[in-house]
Short mmCIF file of C-alpha atoms in Angstrom, two decimals:
data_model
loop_
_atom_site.label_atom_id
_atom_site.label_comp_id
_atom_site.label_asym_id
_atom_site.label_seq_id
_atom_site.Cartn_x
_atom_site.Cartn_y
_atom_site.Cartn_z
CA UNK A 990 33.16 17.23 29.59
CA UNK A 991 34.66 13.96 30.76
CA UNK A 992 38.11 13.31 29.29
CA UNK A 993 38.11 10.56 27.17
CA UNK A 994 40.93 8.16 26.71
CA UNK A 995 41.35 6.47 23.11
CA UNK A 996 42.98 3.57 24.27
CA UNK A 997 43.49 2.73 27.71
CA UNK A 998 46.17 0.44 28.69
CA UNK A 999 46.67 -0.76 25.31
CA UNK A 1000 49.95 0.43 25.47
CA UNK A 1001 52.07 -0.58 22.62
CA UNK A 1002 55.67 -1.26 23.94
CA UNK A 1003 58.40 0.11 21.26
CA UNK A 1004 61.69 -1.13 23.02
CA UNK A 1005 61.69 0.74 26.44
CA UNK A 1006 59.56 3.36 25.53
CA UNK A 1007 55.58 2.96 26.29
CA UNK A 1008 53.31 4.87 23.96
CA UNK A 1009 49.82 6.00 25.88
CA UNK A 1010 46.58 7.32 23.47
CA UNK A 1011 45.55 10.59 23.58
CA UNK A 1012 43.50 12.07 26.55
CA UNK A 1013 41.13 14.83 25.59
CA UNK A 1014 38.51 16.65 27.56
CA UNK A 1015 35.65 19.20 25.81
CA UNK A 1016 36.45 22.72 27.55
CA UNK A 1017 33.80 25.59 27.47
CA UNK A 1018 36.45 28.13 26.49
CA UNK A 1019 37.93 29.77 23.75
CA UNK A 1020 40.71 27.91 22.48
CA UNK A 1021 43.09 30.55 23.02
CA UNK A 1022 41.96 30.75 26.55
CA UNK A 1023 42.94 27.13 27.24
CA UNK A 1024 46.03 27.06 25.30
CA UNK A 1025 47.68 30.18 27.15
CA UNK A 1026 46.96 28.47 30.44
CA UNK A 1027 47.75 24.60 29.41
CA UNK A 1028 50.99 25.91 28.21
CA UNK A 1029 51.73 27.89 31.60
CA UNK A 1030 53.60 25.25 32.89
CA UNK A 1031 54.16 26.22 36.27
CA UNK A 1032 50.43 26.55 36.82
CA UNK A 1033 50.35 22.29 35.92
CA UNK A 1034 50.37 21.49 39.43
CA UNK A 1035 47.13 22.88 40.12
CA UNK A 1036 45.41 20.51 38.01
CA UNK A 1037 47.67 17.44 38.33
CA UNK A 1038 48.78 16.88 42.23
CA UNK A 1039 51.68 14.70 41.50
CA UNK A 1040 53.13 17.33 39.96
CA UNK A 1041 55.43 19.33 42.81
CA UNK A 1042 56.52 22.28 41.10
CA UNK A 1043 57.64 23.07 37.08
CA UNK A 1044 60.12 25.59 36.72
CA UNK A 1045 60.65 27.47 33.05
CA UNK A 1046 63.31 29.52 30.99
CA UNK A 1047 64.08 30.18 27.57
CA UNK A 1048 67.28 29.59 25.86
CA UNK A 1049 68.36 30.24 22.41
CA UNK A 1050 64.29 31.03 21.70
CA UNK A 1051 63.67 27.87 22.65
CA UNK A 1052 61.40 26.87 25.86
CA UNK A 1053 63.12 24.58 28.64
CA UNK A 1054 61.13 23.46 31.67
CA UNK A 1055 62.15 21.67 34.47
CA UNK A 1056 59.54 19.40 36.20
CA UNK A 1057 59.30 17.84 39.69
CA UNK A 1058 57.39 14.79 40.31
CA UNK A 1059 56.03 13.77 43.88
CA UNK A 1060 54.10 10.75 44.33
CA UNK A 1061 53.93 9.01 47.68
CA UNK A 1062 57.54 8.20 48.71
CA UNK A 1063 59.19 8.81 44.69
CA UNK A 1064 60.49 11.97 43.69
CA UNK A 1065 61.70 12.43 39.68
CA UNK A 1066 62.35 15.40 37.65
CA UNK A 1067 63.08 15.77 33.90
CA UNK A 1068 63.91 18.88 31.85
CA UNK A 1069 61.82 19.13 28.73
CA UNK A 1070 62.78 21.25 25.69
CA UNK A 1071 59.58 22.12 23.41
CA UNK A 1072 60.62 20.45 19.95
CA UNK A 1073 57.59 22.10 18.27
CA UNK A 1074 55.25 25.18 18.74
CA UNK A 1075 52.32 26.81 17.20
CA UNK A 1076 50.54 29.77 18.51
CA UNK A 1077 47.61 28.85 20.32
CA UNK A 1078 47.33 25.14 19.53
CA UNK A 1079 50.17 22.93 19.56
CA UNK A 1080 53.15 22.67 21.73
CA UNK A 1081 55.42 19.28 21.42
CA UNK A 1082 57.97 18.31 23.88
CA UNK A 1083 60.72 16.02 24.03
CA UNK A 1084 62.68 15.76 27.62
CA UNK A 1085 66.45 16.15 27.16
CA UNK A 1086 67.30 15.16 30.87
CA UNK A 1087 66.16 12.64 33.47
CA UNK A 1088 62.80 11.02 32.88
CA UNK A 1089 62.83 10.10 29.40
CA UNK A 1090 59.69 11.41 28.08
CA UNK A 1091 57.49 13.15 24.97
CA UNK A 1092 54.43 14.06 23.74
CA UNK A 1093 52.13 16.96 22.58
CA UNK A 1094 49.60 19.31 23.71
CA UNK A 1095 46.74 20.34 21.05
CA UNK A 1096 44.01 22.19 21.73
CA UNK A 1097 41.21 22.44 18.64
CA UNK A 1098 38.60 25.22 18.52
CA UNK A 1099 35.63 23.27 17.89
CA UNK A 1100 33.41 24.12 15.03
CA UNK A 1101 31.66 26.72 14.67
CA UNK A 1102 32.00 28.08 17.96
CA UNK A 1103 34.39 30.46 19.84
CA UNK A 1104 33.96 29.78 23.74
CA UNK A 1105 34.56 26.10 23.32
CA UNK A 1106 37.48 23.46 22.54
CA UNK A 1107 38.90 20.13 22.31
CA UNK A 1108 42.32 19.91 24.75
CA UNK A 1109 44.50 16.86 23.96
CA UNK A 1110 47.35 15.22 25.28
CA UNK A 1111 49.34 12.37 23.76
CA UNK A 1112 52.04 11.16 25.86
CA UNK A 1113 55.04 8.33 25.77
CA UNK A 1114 57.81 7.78 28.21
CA UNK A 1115 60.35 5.18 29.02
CA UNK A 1116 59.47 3.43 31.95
CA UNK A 1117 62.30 3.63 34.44
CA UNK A 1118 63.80 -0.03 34.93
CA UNK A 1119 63.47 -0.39 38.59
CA UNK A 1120 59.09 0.37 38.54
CA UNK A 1121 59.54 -2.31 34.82
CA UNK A 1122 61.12 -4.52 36.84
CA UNK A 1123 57.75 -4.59 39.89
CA UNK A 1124 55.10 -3.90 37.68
CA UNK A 1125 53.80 -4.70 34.16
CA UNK A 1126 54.10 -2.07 31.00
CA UNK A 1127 49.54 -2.61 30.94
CA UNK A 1128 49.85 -1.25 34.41
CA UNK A 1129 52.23 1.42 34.18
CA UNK A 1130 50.30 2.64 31.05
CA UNK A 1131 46.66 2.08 32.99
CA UNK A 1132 48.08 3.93 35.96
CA UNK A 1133 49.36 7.10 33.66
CA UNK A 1134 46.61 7.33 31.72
CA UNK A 1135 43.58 7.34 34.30
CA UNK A 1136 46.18 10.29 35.93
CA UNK A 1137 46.35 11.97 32.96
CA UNK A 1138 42.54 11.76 32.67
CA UNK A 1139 41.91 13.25 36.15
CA UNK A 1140 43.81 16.11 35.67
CA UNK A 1141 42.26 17.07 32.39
CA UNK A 1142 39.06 17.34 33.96
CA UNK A 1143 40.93 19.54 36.97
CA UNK A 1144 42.10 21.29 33.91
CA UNK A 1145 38.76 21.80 32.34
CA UNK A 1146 37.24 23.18 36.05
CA UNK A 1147 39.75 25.31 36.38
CA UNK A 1148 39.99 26.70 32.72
CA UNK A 1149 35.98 27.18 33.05
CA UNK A 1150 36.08 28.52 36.44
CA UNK A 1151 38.80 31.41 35.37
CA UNK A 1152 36.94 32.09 32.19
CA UNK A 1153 33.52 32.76 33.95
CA UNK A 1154 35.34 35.10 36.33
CA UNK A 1155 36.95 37.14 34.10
CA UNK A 1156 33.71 37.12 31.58
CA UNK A 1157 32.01 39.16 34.44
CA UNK A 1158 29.85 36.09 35.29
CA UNK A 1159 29.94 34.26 38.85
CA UNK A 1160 31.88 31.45 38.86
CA UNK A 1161 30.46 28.11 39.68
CA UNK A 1162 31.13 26.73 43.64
CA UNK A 1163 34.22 24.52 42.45
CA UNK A 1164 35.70 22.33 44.73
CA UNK A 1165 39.38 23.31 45.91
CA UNK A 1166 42.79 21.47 45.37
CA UNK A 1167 43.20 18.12 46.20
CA UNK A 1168 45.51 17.42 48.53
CA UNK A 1169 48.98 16.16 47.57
CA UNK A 1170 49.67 12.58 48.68
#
């Protein structure tokens, strides 16, 4: 499983907003395995180290998340509301505060199997004027998307590291964390 991008920075600019391709990875779990974690979303910064913390409530039956952003000296949060759910394969969010963002999670049981699946994540955001203003939307996009990549494969060791343990196998030596820059 490398993740796979389906278009790199070929992001197409719609006003503000930057649209990025799906990034999928191949995970050798059940799908249901790797949708209950993907959509623990305080567990996302163990995969994806810019991530500082994500903090999650329900209101009105409705999920709300709160998500801190730390990379070198820039700190953003946004609060998401998930727009769409199904049980153990889709979740689509839309933020309602700060970072403007959106995008869905699917994961797809591949066929004719049960202990593997596709995870995919489409994203688009509005890139915040002052980062527009230093560096071009191919960047931006190129930047986000090789991100995006690395964590799904964090995801994917992580996912397949859990699984093995609690299948009663040993796990694989996986290498720890990285550190947060």
């Amino acid at each position: 499983g490398r993740a796979a991008l389906s278009s790199r920075a070929t992001a197409a600019r719609m006003g503000e907003w930057v649209q990025l391709g799906s990034c999928s990875t191949r995970v050798e779990v059940p799908a249901s395995t790797a949708f209950a974690l993907i959509s623990d979303y305080p567990r996302w910064p163990e995969w994806s180290p810019w991530l500082d913390k994500v903090e999650v409530r329900s209101d009105d039956g409705a999920t709300t998340s709160r998500w801190f952003l730390r990379w070198k000296m820039v700190n953003v949060n946004w609060t998401s509301k998930n727009v769409e759910e199904r049980p153990s394969s889709l979740v689509r969010w839309e933020s309602t505060s700060g970072l403007r963002n959106g995008g869905r999670t699917l994961v797809t049981p591949e066929a004719g199997r049960v202990d593997a699946c596709t995870v995919d994540i489409s994203l688009r955001y509005q890139i915040p004027p002052l980062i527009s203003r230093v560096f071009s939307t191919e960047w931006v996009a190129g930047f986000v998307s090789k991100r995006l990549a690395a964590d799904l494969e964090r995801f994917r060791a992580i996912a397949e590291a859990e699984h093995r343990r609690t299948a009663g196998r040993p796990a694989a030596r996986a290498q720890g964390p990285r550190q947060r820059s």
